[in-house]
Amino acid sequence: MRRWPVACAAAAGVLVVLPFLLPHPDVPDFAAILAPPSAAHPLGTDQLGRDVAARMVAGARLTLGLSVAAVLLTGLFGVAVGLLAGASKGPFGAVLVRTADLLAALPTVLFGLLAAVVLGPGVPALLVAVCAVGWTPFARQAHLLTVRETGREYVEGVVALGATRARVLAVHVSRNIAPPLVAHACLRFASTLLTVSGLSFLGLGVQPPTAEWGAMVAEGREYLFAAPHVVLVPSVAVVLTAAAATVLGRRLSGGGG
Amino acid sequence: MLLRRLLPLPLLLVVASVVAFALPRLVGGDTDSVVRAVLRARVASATPDPQVEAAVAAQFGLDGPVVGQYLRWLGAVLRGDLGLGYVTRTPVAAQLGDALAVSGLLAGCALLLAAATGIPAGVYAARRPGGLLDRVLSAVGIAGVSVPEFVLAPWLVLVAAVWLGVLPALGWGGPQHLVLPALTLAAYPAALAAQLVRAETIDVLARDHVRLARAKGLSEGRVLWRHAARLGCVSVTALSGMFVAGLLGGSVVVEVVFGIPGAGRLMYDAVLARDLPVVQAGTLVIVAVAVVAGIVVEVVALLADPVARDREAAR
């Protein structure tokens, strides 16, 4: 478990250093089109002769960056909503839970499609689509945890000591609901990553020629038989990242996996 | 209780209808600009007659206050009149009906496949938590939720259609066209169902009624399936409700990759072509399916769980 931060730091270091060692991700090399891995291009080249390794790294920064940004945005908003709903006595909590359930029942791709119609395909539409529903699982989880925590004796204790409700929430409850929420954020990161790259695969998110894992799979798909490595590299990147985040999230939440 | 849980669902439909109604207004601007654009296309006149403008606005249902426009539009939708698609100039209702039949078949097959593999896998894994089978299934499950459709589909095509040559890579028509898309769609729900059933079944196996069933001498298989798995599947029912809507609307990737003329693909093409009537109708239908699935799930979950059923009957 203690190795995870080290592994993450190592991966981040690789993403920072590699661009200096690899060719530019968007510059075509027409002498080497769909070339297999070689010394000059460690993971081969794609249909325009662009370096697949360089594009994978460039795509990592975009795919992971967008996913992290989306998880942070939705996480902060969702947790704030859930915390307030869990602490309030009124019907707000029940309304929130039902709203979250209703939104969660709709496929995310529907929001991706609608956002692409209104805003035009691109990164803004992608973020809107991911955030439109992404906050609901956080809100539900935070609501559930807050309701559970506020019923505990230590809360009763600090209230008896004269703590205000705001202080109870901001200092005591939030500190105790943080660990399960971090685990939840890891799982959300995995599914957000798949949504981000999935919508980009469909051409509704990151637009070519920008390197993004889903968009790379889409571009390389036509050459799957002739040059499987063009699709293999981003495929493996997506799957391994999602699987790693899933395993980490489950370990953190105390489950197996 | 049941009613109170069901009541918000139709509300979602109302919200969806407002969104669908507002969509062209969000995209195409206000009434005046639409009318002007139509007039420019029909009569090459720079300064249109106000009377003609009003007539065109009325023809497109764009006259009067917005609430009135919405109600008239809603009335037409409820009568099944979803307008003509911009691209094909054919009724949207007919396009969508055909596509839904295709998507429904595909989603049904995928859901059956997912249930037929995921539920037994979860129950068997629950028999010996931490055992070899459990660990193998757990690893497969993580792969199942981590491999997205857009990755799985191309590789299935490469292996089954190109290298082995046993199945068609794309198209629609025969049962052979169903195999790869259904497999792709089923992977995620199967993995999720297996994990859920495993957790629930482990939980149920520790309960008193299972002890009683064992004590009265029932075979282990009967205890596992009849008494434990049955309860373990309750939450899967809830999950499947989400998947029905997700599969029907969310099979976009699969339908695009495999060239299937389903609702997801129709919606996707409509988005790219900015065919707004189709997008409006598609949105409504996907939300409607989610709502109906939600209602069915609530009822089925009630019927499947004897305790909840008794509680409901006592009310």
XYZ file of C-alpha atoms in Angstrom:
572
model
C 0.000 0.000 0.000
C 2.800 2.402 0.830
C 4.268 1.878 -2.620
C 1.349 3.556 -4.378
C 2.511 7.161 -3.904
C 5.957 6.143 -5.140
C 4.440 4.467 -8.196
C 2.295 7.508 -8.960
C 5.279 9.844 -8.590
C 7.333 7.617 -10.882
C 4.578 7.613 -13.513
C 4.271 11.399 -13.297
C 8.054 11.713 -13.648
C 7.992 9.540 -16.753
C 5.250 11.723 -18.245
C 7.339 14.839 -17.594
C 10.672 13.499 -18.843
C 9.618 11.387 -21.834
C 8.452 14.267 -24.084
C 12.048 15.531 -24.135
C 13.361 12.175 -25.339
C 10.696 11.380 -27.921
C 9.865 13.044 -31.269
C 7.107 15.655 -31.376
C 3.704 13.922 -31.116
C 2.077 15.854 -33.990
C 4.921 15.931 -36.520
C 4.436 13.373 -39.309
C 7.310 11.346 -40.710
C 6.208 10.251 -44.171
C 9.215 7.990 -44.539
C 7.924 5.802 -41.704
C 4.162 5.274 -42.021
C 2.613 2.544 -39.857
C 6.147 1.406 -39.070
C 6.630 -1.279 -36.423
C 8.638 -0.462 -33.277
C 12.244 0.524 -33.981
C 15.099 2.395 -32.316
C 13.906 5.748 -33.691
C 10.259 5.045 -32.786
C 10.142 2.734 -29.748
C 6.442 1.963 -30.149
C 6.248 2.401 -33.918
C 4.437 5.064 -35.919
C 0.816 5.651 -36.924
C -0.885 6.195 -40.293
C 0.735 9.628 -40.695
C 4.121 8.497 -39.457
C 3.697 10.148 -36.076
C 5.522 8.572 -33.160
C 3.074 6.385 -31.223
C 5.059 6.545 -27.990
C 5.168 10.343 -28.104
C 1.446 10.486 -28.814
C 0.760 8.049 -26.006
C 2.637 10.299 -23.566
C 1.023 13.474 -24.919
C -2.342 11.725 -24.765
C -1.657 10.630 -21.197
C -1.259 14.213 -20.104
C -4.504 15.259 -21.785
C -6.572 12.179 -20.885
C -5.359 12.005 -17.308
C -5.407 15.783 -16.889
C -9.012 16.062 -18.077
C -10.073 13.109 -15.927
C -8.357 14.481 -12.818
C -9.830 17.936 -13.431
C -13.305 16.472 -13.868
C -13.025 14.320 -10.742
C -11.765 17.281 -8.674
C -14.532 19.576 -9.928
C -17.333 17.072 -9.489
C -15.848 15.813 -6.229
C -15.673 19.228 -4.582
C -19.140 20.202 -5.740
C -20.732 16.836 -5.006
C -19.197 16.497 -1.560
C -20.231 20.042 -0.636
C -23.808 19.338 -1.706
C -23.864 15.971 0.034
C -22.384 17.359 3.237
C -24.950 20.144 3.446
C -27.799 17.799 2.577
C -26.656 15.299 5.168
C -26.411 17.960 7.844
C -29.738 19.657 7.114
C -32.826 18.323 8.791
C -35.297 19.223 6.044
C -36.377 17.280 2.960
C -33.271 18.502 1.099
C -31.453 15.227 1.673
C -34.217 13.031 0.294
C -34.621 15.312 -2.732
C -30.894 15.204 -3.371
C -30.725 11.417 -3.176
C -33.615 11.030 -5.588
C -32.160 13.583 -8.007
C -28.819 11.815 -7.926
C -30.520 8.466 -8.554
C -32.495 9.850 -11.462
C -29.465 11.418 -13.109
C -27.442 8.262 -12.555
C -30.110 6.237 -14.362
C -29.354 8.106 -17.583
C -26.464 7.022 -19.775
C -23.521 9.449 -19.640
C -23.201 9.273 -23.396
C -26.595 10.990 -23.657
C -25.116 14.014 -21.915
C -22.096 13.778 -24.186
C -24.335 13.814 -27.252
C -26.468 16.711 -26.006
C -23.440 18.759 -24.988
C -21.889 18.157 -28.401
C -25.066 19.387 -30.115
C -25.320 22.542 -28.057
C -21.652 23.482 -27.677
C -20.188 21.668 -30.668
C -17.817 18.706 -30.208
C -14.719 19.610 -28.213
C -13.125 19.725 -24.800
C -15.680 22.163 -23.267
C -18.578 19.938 -24.309
C -16.692 16.930 -22.964
C -16.164 18.533 -19.566
C -19.778 19.691 -19.362
C -21.004 16.186 -20.169
C -18.732 14.497 -17.648
C -19.505 16.999 -14.885
C -23.272 17.084 -15.508
C -23.712 13.674 -13.886
C -20.294 13.152 -12.312
C -21.135 15.044 -9.123
C -24.076 12.820 -8.209
C -22.181 9.752 -6.918
C -20.033 12.024 -4.751
C -23.103 13.809 -3.396
C -24.821 10.520 -2.587
C -21.777 9.084 -0.894
C -21.070 12.264 1.075
C -24.717 12.485 2.119
C -24.718 8.893 3.322
C -21.479 9.303 5.262
C -22.517 12.627 6.774
C -25.809 11.243 8.024
C -23.928 8.338 9.576
C -21.238 10.500 11.161
C -23.538 13.185 12.555
C -25.326 10.465 14.515
C -22.110 9.403 16.252
C -21.294 10.137 19.845
C -18.221 12.255 19.202
C -20.411 14.742 17.322
C -22.742 14.844 20.268
C -19.670 15.422 22.394
C -18.287 18.382 20.483
C -21.772 19.900 20.266
C -22.018 19.595 24.037
C -18.662 21.342 24.275
C -20.214 24.254 22.390
C -19.045 23.710 18.820
C -21.190 25.413 16.194
C -22.801 23.338 13.449
C -20.478 24.825 10.872
C -17.461 23.829 12.964
C -18.791 20.325 13.483
C -19.163 19.904 9.725
C -15.993 21.641 8.624
C -13.627 20.211 11.229
C -15.012 17.012 12.683
C -17.359 15.396 10.182
C -15.410 16.294 7.050
C -12.222 14.831 8.505
C -13.937 11.543 9.215
C -15.732 11.183 5.906
C -12.625 12.084 3.882
C -10.955 8.632 3.654
C -13.926 6.796 2.110
C -14.466 9.728 -0.229
C -10.870 9.562 -1.437
C -11.374 5.882 -2.189
C -14.560 6.792 -4.009
C -12.692 9.439 -6.004
C -10.261 6.772 -7.222
C -13.123 4.663 -8.542
C -14.713 7.750 -10.090
C -11.395 8.559 -11.726
C -11.438 5.168 -13.446
C -14.949 5.609 -14.825
C -14.338 9.262 -15.729
C -11.240 8.230 -17.655
C -13.304 5.717 -19.634
C -15.985 8.331 -20.336
C -13.481 10.986 -21.398
C -11.641 8.670 -23.760
C -14.907 7.045 -24.905
C -16.451 10.356 -25.924
C -13.191 11.338 -27.619
C -13.236 8.003 -29.439
C -16.652 8.977 -30.807
C -15.269 12.342 -31.914
C -17.414 14.221 -29.385
C -14.525 15.239 -27.123
C -10.879 15.913 -27.873
C -10.558 16.501 -31.596
C -7.879 15.065 -33.901
C -5.032 15.662 -34.553
C -4.634 16.268 -30.802
C -3.326 13.108 -29.193
C -5.805 11.560 -26.752
C -6.058 7.855 -25.974
C -9.643 7.374 -27.136
C -9.112 9.510 -30.234
C -5.942 7.512 -30.991
C -7.906 4.248 -30.896
C -10.477 5.780 -33.237
C -7.843 6.984 -35.693
C -5.868 3.761 -35.671
C -8.879 1.466 -35.937
C -8.883 1.529 -39.736
C -5.325 0.196 -39.760
C -5.955 -2.436 -37.100
C -5.033 -5.360 -39.312
C -1.977 -3.815 -40.952
C -0.568 -2.147 -37.850
C -2.163 -3.368 -34.612
C 0.407 -1.503 -32.486
C -1.229 1.849 -33.321
C -4.378 0.754 -31.478
C -2.661 -1.551 -29.008
C -0.648 1.188 -27.283
C -3.554 3.505 -26.360
C -5.779 0.475 -25.606
C -3.311 -0.881 -23.081
C -2.795 2.600 -21.629
C -6.536 3.108 -21.041
C -7.121 -0.361 -19.615
C -4.102 -0.398 -17.308
C -4.806 3.071 -15.946
C -8.466 2.304 -15.327
C -7.633 -1.045 -13.732
C -4.956 0.507 -11.509
C -7.327 3.221 -10.308
C -10.045 0.614 -9.671
C -7.735 -1.607 -7.641
C -6.382 1.352 -5.684
C -9.907 2.607 -4.981
C -11.004 -0.787 -3.734
C -7.952 -1.242 -1.539
C -8.512 2.200 -0.030
C -12.165 1.496 0.621
C -11.165 -1.639 2.454
C -12.592 -4.154 -0.009
C -10.548 -6.806 -1.749
C -9.462 -6.676 -5.362
C -43.840 3.815 0.029
C -43.635 2.349 -3.434
C -45.636 5.219 -4.849
C -43.410 7.756 -3.191
C -40.352 6.114 -4.706
C -41.974 5.976 -8.132
C -43.382 9.481 -8.189
C -40.194 11.382 -9.104
C -39.595 9.220 -12.158
C -42.263 10.808 -14.390
C -40.925 14.170 -13.225
C -37.709 13.267 -14.991
C -39.691 12.849 -18.209
C -41.110 16.343 -17.829
C -37.622 17.770 -17.331
C -36.373 15.804 -20.334
C -39.223 17.133 -22.473
C -38.313 20.700 -21.506
C -34.676 20.037 -22.399
C -35.674 18.473 -25.709
C -38.017 21.369 -26.452
C -35.332 23.911 -25.591
C -32.656 22.180 -27.635
C -33.276 23.887 -31.013
C -33.628 27.192 -29.189
C -30.277 26.668 -27.496
C -28.638 25.711 -30.753
C -30.409 27.760 -33.394
C -31.051 31.000 -31.594
C -34.334 32.827 -31.151
C -37.552 32.667 -33.140
C -36.820 35.710 -35.278
C -33.541 34.382 -36.586
C -35.105 31.009 -37.427
C -37.962 32.632 -39.322
C -35.575 34.932 -41.154
C -33.383 31.991 -42.112
C -36.366 30.082 -43.481
C -37.532 33.103 -45.409
C -34.095 33.735 -46.817
C -34.021 30.184 -48.046
C -37.485 30.348 -49.608
C -37.733 33.849 -51.012
C -34.635 35.759 -51.861
C -35.914 38.889 -50.222
C -33.770 40.983 -47.946
C -36.695 42.680 -46.185
C -39.467 40.151 -45.660
C -43.082 41.157 -45.248
C -44.109 41.039 -41.536
C -47.250 39.127 -42.506
C -45.231 36.456 -44.260
C -42.926 36.294 -41.252
C -45.856 35.685 -38.947
C -47.211 32.982 -41.250
C -43.881 31.158 -41.336
C -43.548 31.412 -37.558
C -47.013 29.916 -37.160
C -46.181 27.134 -39.617
C -43.185 26.084 -37.522
C -45.038 26.524 -34.254
C -42.841 29.434 -33.315
C -45.546 32.030 -32.702
C -46.971 33.136 -29.382
C -45.468 32.803 -25.913
C -42.852 30.110 -25.257
C -45.053 28.197 -22.818
C -47.748 27.918 -25.483
C -45.170 26.724 -28.003
C -43.986 24.106 -25.533
C -47.487 22.814 -24.813
C -48.338 22.576 -28.500
C -45.060 20.780 -29.186
C -45.669 18.416 -26.258
C -49.162 17.694 -27.540
C -47.760 16.730 -30.924
C -45.096 14.540 -29.320
C -47.679 12.767 -27.182
C -49.702 12.030 -30.312
C -46.589 10.372 -31.725
C -45.819 13.210 -34.115
C -42.103 13.819 -33.692
C -41.730 15.780 -36.908
C -39.522 15.121 -39.905
C -35.786 14.518 -39.659
C -33.695 17.208 -41.328
C -31.468 14.724 -43.120
C -33.824 12.092 -44.515
C -37.039 14.163 -44.515
C -38.906 11.115 -43.188
C -40.929 10.953 -39.968
C -38.664 10.738 -36.939
C -41.090 8.388 -35.195
C -40.637 5.760 -37.910
C -36.829 6.125 -37.961
C -36.673 5.839 -34.213
C -39.089 2.904 -34.090
C -36.965 0.830 -36.457
C -33.774 1.759 -34.642
C -35.254 0.974 -31.232
C -36.263 -2.507 -32.360
C -32.650 -3.167 -33.349
C -31.196 -1.678 -30.163
C -33.772 -3.450 -28.025
C -32.818 -6.821 -29.471
C -29.127 -6.100 -28.985
C -29.583 -4.773 -25.455
C -31.803 -7.734 -24.554
C -29.207 -10.232 -25.756
C -26.423 -8.381 -23.960
C -28.391 -8.220 -20.727
C -29.281 -11.923 -20.881
C -25.670 -12.794 -21.581
C -24.490 -10.604 -18.719
C -27.007 -12.134 -16.307
C -26.250 -15.677 -17.469
C -22.529 -15.252 -16.864
C -22.318 -12.617 -14.125
C -24.836 -14.018 -11.646
C -23.536 -17.627 -11.528
C -19.965 -16.321 -11.416
C -20.822 -14.164 -8.426
C -22.633 -16.975 -6.603
C -19.821 -19.479 -7.180
C -17.240 -16.929 -6.065
C -19.245 -16.347 -2.883
C -19.091 -20.040 -1.971
C -15.470 -19.785 -0.914
C -14.389 -16.142 -0.532
C -10.650 -15.859 -1.039
C -10.499 -19.202 -2.814
C -8.837 -19.730 -6.186
C -12.077 -19.380 -8.144
C -12.933 -16.212 -6.238
C -9.548 -14.668 -6.952
C -9.646 -15.568 -10.639
C -13.168 -14.186 -11.012
C -12.184 -11.051 -9.146
C -9.316 -10.413 -11.561
C -11.621 -11.041 -14.532
C -14.117 -8.661 -12.946
C -11.568 -5.865 -12.691
C -10.700 -6.411 -16.337
C -14.408 -6.336 -17.153
C -14.958 -2.909 -15.632
C -11.650 -1.524 -16.902
C -11.868 -2.470 -20.575
C -14.136 0.072 -22.264
C -16.350 -0.841 -25.202
C -14.279 1.205 -27.620
C -11.213 -0.907 -26.780
C -12.933 -4.286 -26.553
C -14.860 -3.949 -29.824
C -11.922 -3.386 -32.208
C -9.924 -6.226 -30.652
C -12.847 -8.641 -30.819
C -13.213 -7.715 -34.478
C -9.513 -8.286 -35.112
C -9.468 -11.689 -33.406
C -12.858 -13.158 -34.336
C -13.457 -11.564 -37.715
C -10.016 -10.920 -39.174
C -7.703 -13.548 -37.716
C -10.141 -16.411 -37.121
C -12.644 -15.345 -39.778
C -15.554 -16.995 -37.983
C -17.811 -13.971 -37.466
C -18.659 -10.905 -39.550
C -16.785 -7.733 -38.565
C -19.777 -5.494 -39.067
C -23.310 -5.359 -40.382
C -26.734 -6.311 -39.187
C -29.241 -8.975 -40.192
C -28.451 -12.503 -39.091
C -27.816 -13.969 -35.653
C -24.097 -14.084 -36.464
C -24.125 -10.286 -36.414
C -25.305 -10.293 -32.813
C -22.428 -12.206 -31.250
C -19.597 -9.681 -31.102
C -21.739 -6.611 -30.268
C -23.577 -8.497 -27.525
C -20.274 -9.757 -26.090
C -18.868 -6.232 -26.081
C -21.932 -4.782 -24.411
C -22.233 -7.582 -21.866
C -18.692 -7.365 -20.475
C -19.219 -4.426 -18.163
C -22.649 -5.344 -16.725
C -21.533 -8.969 -16.288
C -18.481 -7.941 -14.289
C -20.466 -5.520 -12.165
C -23.262 -8.027 -11.585
C -20.764 -10.708 -10.558
C -19.163 -8.420 -7.980
C -22.487 -7.322 -6.587
C -23.924 -10.844 -6.404
C -20.729 -12.089 -4.753
C -20.839 -9.452 -2.025
C -24.558 -9.890 -1.386
C -24.420 -13.672 -1.402
C -21.520 -13.770 1.067
C -23.607 -11.502 3.250
C -26.727 -13.636 2.917
C -24.875 -16.921 3.502
C -24.087 -15.734 7.025
C -27.734 -15.087 7.876
C -29.980 -17.153 10.082
C -32.380 -18.417 7.441
C -29.457 -20.007 5.609
C -28.359 -21.690 8.836
C -31.887 -22.996 9.197
C -31.957 -24.252 5.620
C -28.683 -26.104 6.229
C -29.907 -27.411 9.571
C -33.001 -28.941 8.040
C -30.724 -30.921 5.760
C -31.053 -29.229 2.411
C -28.259 -29.912 -0.027
C -25.570 -27.246 -0.234
C -26.515 -26.506 -3.840
C -30.131 -25.930 -2.906
C -29.157 -23.692 -0.003
C -26.838 -21.716 -2.204
C -29.211 -21.191 -5.102
C -32.673 -21.264 -3.620
C -32.016 -19.396 -0.385
C -28.854 -17.371 -0.728
C -28.498 -16.499 -4.402
C -32.107 -15.433 -4.670
C -31.602 -12.674 -2.141
C -28.178 -11.934 -3.497
C -29.765 -11.066 -6.809
C -32.093 -8.388 -5.490
C -29.605 -5.588 -5.892
C -28.709 -6.872 -9.348
C -32.286 -6.186 -10.358
C -31.786 -2.592 -9.358
C -28.577 -2.544 -11.328
C -30.170 -4.042 -14.424
C -32.643 -1.181 -14.493
C -29.739 1.190 -14.924
C -28.274 -1.007 -17.607
C -31.411 -1.192 -19.709
C -31.357 2.555 -20.211
C -27.586 2.543 -20.429
C -27.524 -0.236 -22.984
C -30.245 1.253 -25.129
C -28.854 4.757 -25.145
C -25.292 3.940 -24.346
C -24.663 1.353 -26.994
C -23.529 4.210 -29.216
C -19.941 3.010 -29.336
C -20.887 -0.568 -30.132
C -23.401 0.401 -32.801
C -20.936 2.777 -34.414
C -18.069 0.273 -34.408
C -20.149 -2.643 -35.683
C -22.268 -0.624 -38.102
C -25.579 -1.503 -36.468
C -28.603 0.640 -37.394
C -29.765 1.075 -33.807
C -30.996 3.969 -31.720
C -27.556 4.879 -30.386
C -26.128 5.137 -33.868
C -29.172 7.083 -35.101
C -28.697 9.544 -32.280
C -24.951 9.764 -32.902
C -25.361 10.421 -36.621
C -28.048 12.979 -35.818
C -25.684 14.794 -33.461
C -22.929 14.931 -36.062
C -25.402 16.113 -38.730
C -27.154 18.441 -36.248
C -30.427 16.704 -37.124
C -32.282 18.261 -34.197
C -35.696 16.529 -34.443
C -33.962 13.158 -34.217
C -31.827 14.307 -31.268
C -34.929 15.624 -29.496
C -36.848 12.413 -30.041
C -33.871 10.257 -29.127
C -33.400 12.145 -25.867
C -37.045 11.703 -24.970
C -37.007 8.011 -25.772
C -33.815 7.272 -23.836
C -35.158 9.092 -20.786
C -38.508 7.350 -21.174
C -36.783 3.976 -21.273
C -34.804 4.888 -18.163
C -38.017 5.894 -16.400
C -39.897 2.744 -17.371
C -36.900 0.605 -16.417
C -36.746 2.400 -13.091
C -40.383 1.650 -12.371
C -40.058 -1.994 -13.406
C -36.984 -2.375 -11.232
C -38.705 -0.993 -8.159
C -41.562 -3.433 -8.628
C -39.376 -6.445 -9.401
C -37.096 -5.738 -6.460
C -40.175 -5.730 -4.299
C -41.403 -9.054 -5.668
C -38.000 -10.745 -5.437
C -37.384 -9.906 -1.784
C -39.919 -11.690 0.452
C -39.153 -9.445 3.433
C -39.755 -6.227 1.513
C -42.895 -7.738 -0.014
C -44.380 -8.534 3.371
C -43.473 -5.094 4.649
C -45.245 -3.545 1.675
C -48.320 -5.758 2.100
C -48.563 -4.836 5.769
C -48.987 -1.188 4.911
